[in-house]
N, CA, C and O of each residue as an XYZ file, in Angstrom:
828
protein
N       0.835     -1.193      0.000
C       0.000      0.000      0.000
C       0.874      1.249      0.000
O       0.985      1.952      1.004
N       1.463      1.495     -1.097
C       2.433      2.570     -1.178
C       2.240      3.439     -2.419
O       1.665      3.020     -3.424
N       2.743      4.661     -2.305
C       2.864      5.550     -3.445
C       4.343      5.599     -3.779
O       5.153      5.988     -2.938
N       4.705      5.216     -4.983
C       6.113      5.100     -5.336
C       6.583      6.266     -6.194
O       5.962      6.609     -7.200
N       7.718      6.883     -5.765
C       8.421      7.836     -6.629
C       9.849      7.299     -6.722
O      10.061      6.207     -7.248
N      10.819      8.046     -6.224
C      12.170      7.511     -6.110
C      12.241      6.606     -4.892
O      13.091      5.719     -4.817
N      11.350      6.832     -3.945
C      11.253      6.016     -2.747
C       9.774      5.702     -2.531
O       8.917      6.125     -3.307
N       9.491      4.960     -1.471
C       8.106      4.620     -1.181
C       7.502      5.602     -0.183
O       8.154      6.026      0.771
N       6.258      5.946     -0.423
C       5.461      6.717      0.527
C       4.305      5.838      0.963
O       3.538      5.355      0.129
N       4.177      5.631      2.232
C       3.154      4.723      2.733
C       1.866      5.457      3.072
O       1.883      6.555      3.628
N       0.748      4.825      2.724
C      -0.555      5.323      3.145
C      -0.762      4.822      4.567
O      -0.976      3.628      4.776
N      -0.703      5.711      5.539
C      -0.729      5.322      6.943
C      -2.137      5.397      7.542
O      -3.097      5.780      6.873
N      -2.232      5.019      8.823
C      -3.489      5.066      9.586
C      -4.584      4.226      8.936
O      -5.753      4.611      8.940
N      -4.207      3.089      8.383
C      -5.189      2.252      7.690
C      -6.083      1.477      8.651
O      -7.192      1.086      8.286
N      -5.613      1.253      9.872
C      -6.451      0.525     10.836
C      -7.745      1.296     11.103
O      -8.831      0.718     11.142
N      -7.610      2.588     11.281
C      -8.772      3.444     11.518
C      -9.665      3.462     10.289
O     -10.888      3.377     10.404
N      -9.057      3.571      9.114
C      -9.824      3.609      7.870
C     -10.559      2.296      7.636
O     -11.718      2.294      7.221
N      -9.888      1.182      7.899
C     -10.518     -0.131      7.714
C     -11.713     -0.308      8.651
O     -12.732     -0.879      8.265
N     -11.582      0.176      9.859
C     -12.679      0.069     10.819
C     -13.883      0.897     10.377
O     -15.026      0.463     10.525
N     -13.628      2.086      9.835
C     -14.699      2.971      9.407
C     -15.387      2.478      8.139
O     -16.564      2.758      7.911
N     -14.635      1.735      7.310
C     -15.170      1.335      6.002
C     -15.457     -0.166      5.907
O     -15.701     -0.676      4.813
N     -15.430     -0.877      7.034
C     -15.536     -2.336      7.013
C     -16.871     -2.845      6.464
O     -16.938     -3.960      5.947
N     -17.921     -2.050      6.568
C     -19.240     -2.486      6.089
C     -19.542     -2.042      4.661
O     -20.637     -2.280      4.152
N     -18.574     -1.399      4.020
C     -18.761     -0.927      2.645
C     -17.939     -1.805      1.709
O     -16.728     -1.933      1.887
N     -18.593     -2.420      0.697
C     -17.865     -3.282     -0.246
C     -16.682     -2.552     -0.879
O     -16.832     -1.456     -1.419
N     -15.517     -3.168     -0.805
C     -14.288     -2.575     -1.358
C     -14.015     -1.177     -0.807
O     -13.371     -0.354     -1.457
N     -14.505     -0.929      0.377
C     -14.367      0.407      0.949
C     -12.932      0.840      1.140
O     -12.554      1.937      0.729
N     -12.116     -0.017      1.767
C     -10.726      0.361      2.029
C      -9.931      0.420      0.733
O      -9.043      1.260      0.585
N     -10.251     -0.484     -0.224
C      -9.552     -0.451     -1.514
C      -9.874      0.840     -2.263
O      -8.996      1.442     -2.881
N     -11.133      1.258     -2.203
C     -11.528      2.514     -2.858
C     -10.815      3.700     -2.215
O     -10.381      4.623     -2.903
N     -10.702      3.665     -0.897
C     -10.047      4.767     -0.187
C      -8.561      4.846     -0.529
O      -8.019      5.928     -0.751
N      -7.914      3.684     -0.569
C      -6.474      3.661     -0.848
C      -6.176      4.080     -2.282
O      -5.311      4.923     -2.520
N      -6.903      3.483     -3.248
C      -6.645      3.833     -4.647
C      -6.977      5.296     -4.920
O      -6.252      5.977     -5.644
N      -8.059      5.769     -4.346
C      -8.416      7.178     -4.532
C      -7.364      8.100     -3.943
O      -7.011      9.116     -4.540
N      -6.867      7.741     -2.775
C      -5.826      8.543     -2.121
C      -4.550      8.575     -2.946
O      -3.989      9.641     -3.200
N      -4.101      7.409     -3.359
C      -2.860      7.324     -4.127
C      -2.977      8.073     -5.452
O      -2.091      8.852     -5.802
N      -4.055      7.844     -6.187
C      -4.182      8.437     -7.515
C      -4.314      9.961     -7.471
O      -3.781     10.655     -8.336
N      -5.012     10.472     -6.481
C      -5.107     11.927     -6.343
C      -3.777     12.517     -5.881
O      -3.388     13.605     -6.306
N      -3.085     11.787     -5.005
C      -1.779     12.255     -4.532
C      -0.759     12.253     -5.664
O       0.087     13.144     -5.739
N      -0.836     11.257     -6.543
C       0.087     11.190     -7.668
C       0.001     12.437     -8.543
O       1.019     12.995     -8.953
N      -1.224     12.862     -8.821
C      -1.427     14.044     -9.665
C      -0.835     15.284     -9.004
O      -0.173     16.095     -9.652
N      -1.084     15.416     -7.705
C      -0.579     16.588     -6.986
C       0.941     16.566     -6.850
O       1.596     17.597     -6.998
N       1.495     15.397     -6.570
C       2.950     15.293     -6.430
C       3.630     15.530     -7.773
O       4.699     16.138     -7.824
N       3.035     15.064     -8.844
C       3.587     15.327    -10.177
C       3.682     16.828    -10.423
O       4.684     17.316    -10.945
N       2.649     17.547    -10.051
C       2.651     19.002    -10.193
C       3.753     19.638     -9.338
O       4.418     20.580     -9.769
N       3.935     19.114     -8.128
C       4.977     19.630     -7.239
C       6.375     19.347     -7.797
O       7.276     20.177     -7.676
N       6.548     18.182     -8.404
C       7.831     17.824     -9.008
C       8.171     18.786    -10.143
O       9.296     19.276    -10.235
N       7.188     19.053    -11.006
C       7.409     19.976    -12.121
C       7.806     21.351    -11.605
O       8.712     21.989    -12.140
N       7.127     21.796    -10.570
C       7.404     23.118     -9.998
C       8.810     23.177     -9.416
O       9.534     24.149     -9.631
N       9.198     22.137     -8.679
C      10.508     22.124     -8.020
C      11.645     21.984     -9.022
O      12.665     22.663     -8.904
N      11.477     21.107    -10.007
C      12.524     20.906    -11.008
C      12.751     22.189    -11.804
O      13.894     22.579    -12.040
N      11.664     22.848    -12.220
C      11.802     24.087    -12.993
C      12.326     25.233    -12.136
O      12.840     26.220    -12.663
N      12.200     25.106    -10.822
C      12.759     26.114     -9.911
C      14.262     25.908     -9.732
O      15.019     26.877     -9.669
N      14.693     24.653     -9.651
C      16.100     24.337     -9.414
C      16.927     24.310    -10.695
O      18.099     24.685    -10.697
N      16.304     23.862    -11.785
C      17.039     23.698    -13.037
C      16.530     24.662    -14.103
O      15.392     25.129    -14.052
N      17.378     24.941    -15.043
C      17.056     25.896    -16.095
C      16.232     25.226    -17.198
O      16.661     25.118    -18.347
N      15.040     24.782    -16.809
C      14.159     24.056    -17.714
C      12.712     24.413    -17.372
O      12.393     24.656    -16.208
N      11.842     24.446    -18.370
C      10.454     24.850    -18.137
C       9.594     23.644    -17.759
O       9.938     22.501    -18.062
N       8.473     23.917    -17.096
C       7.583     22.859    -16.627
C       7.104     21.965    -17.763
O       6.977     20.752    -17.592
N       6.841     22.553    -18.905
C       6.327     21.795    -20.052
C       7.293     20.692    -20.456
O       6.874     19.580    -20.777
N       8.590     20.998    -20.441
C       9.587     20.002    -20.825
C       9.731     18.913    -19.761
O      10.058     17.769    -20.079
N       9.488     19.267    -18.508
C       9.522     18.268    -17.434
C       8.305     17.351    -17.559
O       8.414     16.131    -17.433
N       7.164     17.953    -17.804
C       5.897     17.221    -17.853
C       5.893     16.118    -18.915
O       5.377     15.026    -18.678
N       6.462     16.403    -20.067
C       6.392     15.412    -21.155
C       7.220     14.163    -20.880
O       7.038     13.136    -21.534
N       8.139     14.254    -19.901
C       8.955     13.089    -19.561
C       8.448     12.341    -18.329
O       8.985     11.292    -17.973
N       7.410     12.883    -17.676
C       6.856     12.235    -16.486
C       5.662     11.358    -16.856
O       4.864     11.700    -17.729
N       5.560     10.238    -16.181
C       4.458      9.311    -16.448
C       3.886      8.800    -15.139
O       4.623      8.437    -14.222
N       2.558      8.776    -15.066
C       1.862      8.260    -13.884
C       1.251      6.898    -14.202
O       0.604      6.721    -15.234
N       1.463      5.951    -13.311
C       0.749      4.678    -13.387
C      -0.161      4.610    -12.176
O       0.301      4.566    -11.036
N      -1.444      4.603    -12.433
C      -2.427      4.678    -11.357
C      -2.532      3.374    -10.565
O      -2.244      2.285    -11.061
N      -2.948      3.534     -9.339
C      -3.190      2.375     -8.477
C      -4.521      1.728     -8.841
O      -5.438      2.407     -9.303
N      -4.626      0.433     -8.637
C      -5.871     -0.310     -8.859
C      -6.166     -1.142     -7.624
O      -5.320     -1.258     -6.737
N      -7.364     -1.727     -7.556
C      -7.706     -2.600     -6.441
C      -6.733     -3.770     -6.353
O      -6.444     -4.271     -5.266
N      -6.230     -4.201     -7.513
C      -5.348     -5.375     -7.550
C      -3.948     -5.059     -7.025
O      -3.326     -5.896     -6.371
N      -3.454     -3.862     -7.308
C      -2.077     -3.529     -6.931
C      -1.975     -2.640     -5.700
O      -1.051     -2.788     -4.900
N      -2.922     -1.714     -5.546
C      -2.894     -0.721     -4.465
C      -1.552      0.027     -4.439
O      -1.080      0.455     -3.386
N      -0.962      0.169     -5.613
C       0.314      0.866     -5.752
C       0.294      1.722     -7.004
O      -0.149      1.276     -8.062
N       0.771      2.942     -6.884
C       0.863      3.828     -8.033
C       2.276      4.362     -8.148
O       3.004      4.411     -7.157
N       2.670      4.759     -9.336
C       4.031      5.242     -9.527
C       4.086      6.527    -10.343
O       3.224      6.801    -11.177
N       5.127      7.300    -10.072
C       5.515      8.416    -10.927
C       6.912      8.072    -11.434
O       7.833      7.861    -10.645
N       7.060      8.018    -12.731
C       8.364      7.689    -13.297
C       8.733      8.712    -14.363
O       7.883      9.459    -14.847
N      10.006      8.732    -14.718
C      10.483      9.658    -15.739
C      11.351      8.917    -16.736
O      12.064      7.979    -16.379
N      11.286      9.342    -17.983
C      12.141      8.749    -19.007
C      13.599      9.063    -18.684
O      13.917     10.139    -18.177
N      14.478      8.108    -18.985
C      15.875      8.283    -18.612
C      16.722      9.059    -19.635
O      17.693      9.704    -19.241
N      16.385      9.017    -20.937
C      17.275      9.662    -21.915
C      17.713     11.063    -21.498
O      16.905     11.870    -21.038
N      18.989     11.334    -21.665
C      19.549     12.619    -21.262
C      19.098     13.740    -22.192
O      18.769     13.514    -23.357
N      19.091     14.946    -21.649
C      18.638     16.103    -22.397
C      19.759     16.649    -23.284
O      20.913     16.703    -22.858
N      19.425     17.054    -24.521
C      20.437     17.731    -25.344
C      20.918     18.978    -24.600
O      20.106     19.761    -24.107
N      22.217     19.158    -24.521
C      22.755     20.233    -23.690
C      22.431     21.617    -24.244
O      22.565     22.617    -23.539
N      22.008     21.676    -25.502
C      21.649     22.972    -26.073
C      20.436     23.580    -25.363
O      20.229     24.792    -25.423
N      19.645     22.760    -24.701
C      18.505     23.274    -23.935
C      18.957     24.202    -22.808
O      18.181     25.023    -22.319
N      20.190     24.063    -22.414
C      20.713     24.858    -21.301
C      21.734     25.899    -21.771
O      22.558     26.382    -20.995
N      21.655     26.228    -23.058
C      22.583     27.200    -23.632
C      22.411     28.562    -22.971
O      21.300     29.085    -22.881
N      23.528     29.133    -22.506
C      23.512     30.459    -21.888
C      24.027     31.518    -22.851
O      23.433     32.588    -22.985
N      25.134     31.215    -23.520
C      25.703     32.143    -24.500
C      26.665     31.395    -25.403
O      27.147     30.314    -25.064
N      26.938     31.987    -26.560
C      27.850     31.363    -27.504
C      28.630     32.444    -28.261
O      28.073     33.460    -28.676
N      29.911     32.200    -28.426
C      30.768     33.121    -29.173
C      31.831     32.314    -29.890
O      31.868     31.088    -29.782
N      32.696     33.001    -30.622
C      33.781     32.292    -31.314
C      34.749     31.668    -30.313
O      35.389     30.657    -30.602
N      34.849     32.278    -29.137
C      35.788     31.787    -28.128
C      35.271     30.545    -27.412
O      36.006     29.575    -27.229
N      34.000     30.580    -27.007
C      33.468     29.443    -26.252
C      31.950     29.409    -26.255
O      31.281     30.341    -26.702
N      31.438     28.319    -25.746
C      30.001     28.125    -25.564
C      29.748     27.910    -24.081
O      30.403     27.084    -23.446
N      28.794     28.656    -23.532
C      28.494     28.536    -22.107
C      27.091     27.960    -21.904
O      26.161     28.253    -22.656
N      26.970     27.134    -20.863
C      25.676     26.549    -20.515
C      25.391     26.800    -19.042
O      26.303     26.981    -18.235
N      24.104     26.805    -18.710
C      23.692     26.962    -17.315
C      22.596     25.949    -17.049
O      21.472     26.080    -17.532
N      22.951     24.927    -16.261
C      22.013     23.834    -16.000
C      21.174     24.108    -14.752
O      19.949     24.000    -14.790
N      21.826     24.461    -13.654
C      21.109     24.772    -12.415
C      20.993     26.282    -12.259
O      21.942     27.020    -12.521
N      19.821     26.730    -11.831
C      19.583     28.161    -11.700
C      20.419     28.790    -10.590
O      20.679     29.993    -10.607
N      20.838     27.974     -9.629
C      21.617     28.492     -8.507
C      23.106     28.602     -8.834
O      23.886     29.127     -8.039
N      23.488     28.109     -9.995
C      24.887     28.136    -10.389
C      25.125     29.133    -11.519
O      24.198     29.491    -12.245
N      26.359     29.574    -11.661
C      26.724     30.464    -12.757
C      26.882     29.646    -14.040
O      27.104     28.436    -13.998
N      26.763     30.324    -15.170
C      26.983     29.639    -16.438
C      28.437     29.187    -16.529
O      29.341     29.859    -16.031
N      28.646     28.046    -17.168
C      29.989     27.473    -17.262
C      30.374     27.257    -18.712
O      29.535     26.977    -19.568
N      31.675     27.396    -18.966
C      32.188     27.130    -20.306
C      32.093     25.638    -20.583
O      32.528     24.823    -19.769
N      31.527     25.279    -21.725
C      31.368     23.879    -22.094
C      32.651     23.400    -22.784
O      32.994     23.859    -23.873
N      33.337     22.483    -22.137
C      34.602     21.984    -22.673
C      34.432     20.753    -23.549
O      35.342     20.375    -24.287
N      33.270     20.134    -23.465
C      33.033     18.946    -24.269
C      33.543     17.682    -23.610
O      33.973     17.696    -22.456
N      33.490     16.587    -24.357
C      33.912     15.289    -23.835
C      35.379     15.042    -24.171
O      35.810     15.297    -25.296
N      36.147     14.548    -23.201
C      37.582     14.351    -23.423
C      37.912     13.344    -24.521
O      38.987     13.404    -25.119
N      36.985     12.415    -24.787
C      37.258     11.413    -25.831
C      37.036     11.967    -27.238
O      37.403     11.327    -28.224
N      36.434     13.160    -27.332
C      36.253     13.818    -28.619
C      37.348     14.862    -28.813
O      38.192     15.054    -27.938
N      37.330     15.526    -29.951
C      38.388     16.501    -30.247
C      37.791     17.877    -30.536
O      36.667     17.994    -31.026
N      38.565     18.913    -30.222
C      38.140     20.272    -30.521
C      37.092     20.808    -29.561
O      36.634     20.111    -28.655
N      36.725     22.061    -29.779
C      35.720     22.709    -28.947
C      34.309     22.357    -29.410
O      34.092     22.109    -30.596
N      33.351     22.334    -28.490
C      31.951     22.152    -28.875
C      31.498     23.331    -29.737
O      31.997     24.448    -29.592
N      30.565     23.073    -30.618
C      30.067     24.127    -31.496
C      28.585     23.903    -31.790
O      28.091     22.777    -31.723
N      27.896     24.971    -32.111
C      26.476     24.892    -32.449
C      26.334     24.782    -33.958
O      26.971     25.519    -34.711
N      25.500     23.862    -34.383
C      25.255     23.726    -35.811
C      23.835     23.229    -36.044
O      23.196     22.694    -35.139
N      23.358     23.409    -37.247
C      22.028     22.930    -37.647
C      22.221     21.832    -38.674
O      22.877     22.036    -39.696
N      21.656     20.678    -38.405
C      21.771     19.546    -39.314
C      20.860     19.729    -40.522
O      20.032     20.639    -40.557
N      21.020     18.876    -41.487
C      20.225     18.974    -42.716
C      18.734     18.789    -42.461
O      17.902     19.302    -43.208
N      18.401     18.055    -41.405
C      16.985     17.842    -41.088
C      16.382     18.995    -40.291
O      15.214     18.943    -39.906
N      17.188     20.047    -40.040
C      16.698     21.221    -39.323
C      16.955     21.203    -37.835
O      16.690     22.188    -37.147
N      17.470     20.093    -37.325
C      17.741     19.982    -35.890
C      18.980     20.784    -35.513
O      20.032     20.663    -36.140
N      18.834     21.604    -34.475
C      19.963     22.389    -33.992
C      20.450     21.814    -32.673
O      19.644     21.462    -31.812
N      21.745     21.717    -32.511
C      22.293     21.186    -31.281
C      23.722     21.648    -31.082
O      24.305     22.327    -31.927
N      24.268     21.259    -29.942
C      25.682     21.517    -29.663
C      26.428     20.217    -29.929
O      26.116     19.179    -29.345
N      27.407     20.283    -30.810
C      28.123     19.089    -31.248
C      29.618     19.219    -30.971
O      30.130     20.287    -30.635
N      30.289     18.083    -31.129
C      31.734     18.053    -31.014
C      32.255     17.006    -32.001
O      31.601     15.992    -32.246
N      33.409     17.256    -32.550
C      33.977     16.300    -33.495
C      34.446     15.048    -32.755
O      35.105     15.129    -31.719
N      34.091     13.895    -33.310
C      34.463     12.630    -32.693
C      35.927     12.292    -32.967
O      36.576     11.593    -32.189
N      36.426     12.797    -34.079
C      37.837     12.594    -34.431
C      38.197     13.573    -35.538
O      37.333     14.270    -36.071
N      39.462     13.619    -35.874
C      39.911     14.476    -36.976
C      39.947     13.729    -38.301
O      40.267     14.296    -39.345
N      39.617     12.457    -38.236
C      39.645     11.633    -39.446
C      38.431     11.937    -40.314
O      37.290     11.876    -39.857
N      38.691     12.257    -41.542
C      37.606     12.553    -42.474
C      37.119     11.258    -43.124
O      37.906     10.466    -43.643
N      35.805     11.068    -43.079
C      35.206      9.861    -43.648
C      34.150     10.227    -44.665
O      33.517     11.279    -44.579
N      33.967      9.341    -45.633
C      32.945      9.581    -46.653
C      31.563      9.341    -46.053
O      31.337      8.331    -45.387
N      30.642     10.270    -46.290
C      29.277     10.139    -45.780
C      28.501      9.147    -46.631
O      28.706      9.044    -47.840
N      27.601      8.418    -45.971
C      26.832      7.388    -46.674
C      25.379      7.785    -46.905
O      24.612      7.032    -47.506
N      25.000      8.980    -46.422
C      23.622      9.418    -46.618
C      23.548     10.939    -46.573
O      24.504     11.610    -46.186
N      22.390     11.474    -46.978
C      22.198     12.918    -46.972
C      22.654     13.573    -48.259
O      23.042     12.893    -49.209
N      22.606     14.898    -48.288
C      22.954     15.659    -49.483
C      24.432     15.550    -49.833
O      24.824     15.656    -50.995
N      25.242     15.336    -48.798
C      26.690     15.283    -49.017
C      27.223     13.866    -49.159
O      28.381     13.594    -48.844
N      26.371     12.968    -49.635
C      26.770     11.580    -49.768
C      28.015     11.460    -50.652
O      28.098     12.053    -51.728
N      28.962     10.689    -50.171
C      30.191     10.493    -50.922
C      31.292     11.471    -50.569
O      32.463     11.214    -50.850
N      30.934     12.598    -49.953
C      31.954     13.582    -49.584
C      32.605     13.199    -48.264
O      31.994     12.547    -47.417
N      33.854     13.615    -48.105
C      34.571     13.342    -46.868
C      34.279     14.416    -45.828
O      34.425     15.609    -46.097
N      33.867     13.987    -44.644
C      33.585     14.904    -43.548
C      34.071     14.301    -42.235
O      34.205     13.084    -42.114
N      34.335     15.164    -41.251
C      34.706     14.650    -39.932
C      33.429     14.302    -39.172
O      32.507     15.117    -39.126
N      33.352     13.118    -38.577
C      32.144     12.713    -37.842
C      31.950     13.568    -36.587
O      32.912     13.912    -35.901
N      30.702     13.900    -36.301
C      30.392     14.707    -35.117
C      29.355     13.982    -34.253
O      28.646     13.094    -34.727
N      29.281     14.374    -32.989
C      28.319     13.790    -32.045
C      27.667     14.905    -31.241
O      28.330     15.852    -30.818
N      26.364     14.780    -31.037
C      25.660     15.774    -30.228
C      25.985     15.548    -28.754
O      26.154     14.411    -28.314
N      26.071     16.632    -28.004
C      26.380     16.543    -26.585
C      25.099     16.586    -25.755
O      24.175     17.345    -26.048
N      25.065     15.761    -24.721
C      23.913     15.650    -23.837
C      24.336     15.913    -22.395
O      25.525     15.936    -22.077
N      23.352     16.108    -21.537
C      23.629     16.328    -20.115
C      22.594     15.591    -19.269
O      21.985     14.629    -19.740
N      22.395     16.016    -18.066
C      21.515     15.378    -17.093
C      20.103     15.128    -17.649
O      19.576     15.937    -18.413
N      19.508     14.011    -17.258
C      18.149     13.669    -17.686
C      17.126     14.163    -16.666
O      17.479     14.522    -15.542
N      15.862     14.178    -17.069
C      14.783     14.570    -16.161
C      14.739     13.629    -14.958
O      14.513     14.067    -13.830
N      14.957     12.335    -15.201
C      14.921     11.369    -14.094
C      16.028     11.646    -13.089
O      15.835     11.445    -11.890
N      17.195     12.108    -13.563
C      18.295     12.435    -12.658
C      18.000     13.705    -11.870
O      18.402     13.834    -10.713
N      17.298     14.640    -12.502
C      16.890     15.861    -11.800
C      15.946     15.504    -10.646
O      16.084     16.014     -9.534
N      14.993     14.624    -10.930
C      14.026     14.217     -9.912
C      14.716     13.451     -8.780
O      14.332     13.560     -7.615
N      15.734     12.679     -9.143
C      16.453     11.885     -8.139
C      17.416     12.714     -7.298
O      17.957     12.224     -6.307
N      17.630     13.969     -7.688
C      18.525     14.818     -6.907
C      17.965     14.986     -5.496
O      16.755     14.900     -5.289
N      18.836     15.221     -4.547
C      18.428     15.287     -3.138
C      17.380     16.363     -2.882
O      16.408     16.124     -2.165
N      17.570     17.541     -3.461
C      16.642     18.644     -3.195
C      15.249     18.367     -3.739
O      14.253     18.647     -3.072
N      15.173     17.820     -4.943
C      13.868     17.553     -5.559
C      13.188     16.355     -4.896
O      12.007     16.430     -4.557
N      13.920     15.249     -4.706
C      13.303     14.048     -4.135
C      12.831     14.288     -2.704
O      11.757     13.827     -2.318
N      13.628     15.006     -1.920
C      13.244     15.298     -0.543
C      11.990     16.158     -0.508
O      11.079     15.907      0.282
N      11.947     17.167     -1.361
C      10.770     18.049     -1.431
C       9.526     17.265     -1.852
O       8.456     17.424     -1.264
N       9.675     16.424     -2.868
C       8.536     15.652     -3.366
C       8.014     14.686     -2.310
O       6.803     14.513     -2.170
N       8.919     14.057     -1.568
C       8.503     13.120     -0.524
C       7.765     13.846      0.597
O       6.765     13.346      1.114
N       8.254     15.015      0.968
C       7.600     15.801      2.025
C       6.195     16.211      1.598
O       5.240     16.068      2.361
N       6.076     16.719      0.380
C       4.776     17.144     -0.122
C       3.838     15.950     -0.289
O       2.645     16.043      0.001
N       4.383     14.833     -0.757
C       3.573     13.638     -0.936
C       3.002     13.133      0.370
O       1.843     12.724      0.431
N       3.816     13.161      1.421
C       3.343     12.731      2.735
C       2.189     13.577      3.239
O       1.235     13.055      3.816
N       2.274     14.883      3.022
C       1.207     15.795      3.452
C      -0.071     15.544      2.650
O      -1.167     15.517      3.210
N       0.075     15.362      1.346
C      -1.101     15.136      0.500
C      -1.807     13.833      0.859
O      -3.035     13.789      0.928
N      -1.035     12.775      1.086
C      -1.636     11.487      1.409
C      -2.475     11.570      2.671
O      -3.578     11.026      2.726
N      -1.965     12.238      3.667
C      -2.668     12.347      4.943
C      -4.008     13.071      4.795
O      -5.028     12.610      5.307
N      -3.997     14.199      4.095
C      -5.227     14.984      3.943
C      -6.199     14.334      2.959
O      -7.412     14.365      3.167
N      -5.671     13.754      1.902
C      -6.539     13.141      0.894
C      -7.218     11.895      1.439
O      -8.393     11.664      1.155
N      -6.498     11.080      2.222
C      -7.099      9.863      2.781
C      -8.328     10.209      3.613
O      -9.359      9.546      3.501
N      -8.229     11.219      4.429
C      -9.367     11.628      5.263
C     -10.550     12.027      4.389
O     -11.690     11.662      4.677
N     -10.283     12.768      3.335
C     -11.358     13.191      2.429
C     -11.964     12.013      1.678
O     -13.173     11.969      1.451
N     -11.118     11.056      1.293
C     -11.614      9.877      0.587
C     -12.525      9.041      1.476
O     -13.552      8.538      1.021
N     -12.153      8.896      2.734
C     -12.986      8.141      3.682
C     -14.344      8.815      3.832
O     -15.382      8.156      3.775
N     -14.330     10.119      4.022
C     -15.584     10.859      4.174
C     -16.423     10.790      2.912
O     -17.647     10.673      2.983
N     -15.774     10.862      1.757
C     -16.504     10.787      0.485
C     -17.217      9.454      0.346
O     -18.379      9.400     -0.056
N     -16.517      8.381      0.681
C     -17.100      7.046      0.555
C     -18.232      6.854      1.566
O     -19.278      6.295      1.238
N     -18.017      7.316      2.782
C     -19.035      7.175      3.822
C     -20.315      7.958      3.466
O     -21.429      7.520      3.754
N     -20.124      9.100      2.845
C     -21.267      9.938      2.478
C     -21.869      9.548      1.134
O     -22.927     10.044      0.748
N     -21.184      8.653      0.427
C     -21.730      8.177     -0.846
C     -21.480      9.140     -1.998
O     -22.124      9.025     -3.040
N     -20.547     10.101     -1.834
C     -20.240     11.046     -2.900
C     -19.335     10.375     -3.925
O     -18.594      9.448     -3.599
N     -19.399     10.843     -5.143
C     -18.511     10.358     -6.201
C     -17.352     11.302     -6.412
O     -16.372     10.942     -7.065
N     -17.445     12.510     -5.868
C     -16.346     13.476     -5.980
C     -16.158     14.142     -4.644
O     -17.046     14.103     -3.792
N     -14.988     14.765     -4.450
C     -14.743     15.500     -3.234
C     -14.140     16.831     -3.600
O     -13.843     17.637     -2.719
């Protein structure tokens, strides 16, 4: 009987709830699933708010990577999860010049010069690919190779790789965000459970 994020949040005080709902078919299951599912929605909103406050990213971009799996009578468990793929580092672009490219990932930190990956060569640079995608790239090597696709097929070019940084799931797993989400989740579960019990006892379909 838990709400799962990076850690478990337990729906507490169930003995009292079970006693109050013992004469109602599936009463305790309805109370638990209703509590978890409503808490999931609220905690998701809190996560988006906290991540966009700590990191240089907007709520909309956080939201599209978050997924809720609702609790059911069979599982009595719900989850909030995030896709793991890392974010293109161009999303955190602060400034760019001939000398360097700067990024700012956390709002509490100053922008930093992007040095790129040590296994690649040269400085990172911004470019637009033939498909219209813009990103920050770095040359994988100085060896020129013939391209096998695109407009420049057959021409020799140096291979490049797009640079990525922290993922949404890693942002959520950070100490500041996870601690905040757990605290807020605990408060929501406590208040929502009481409302769910009263709703069921009164025969309401909404609260």
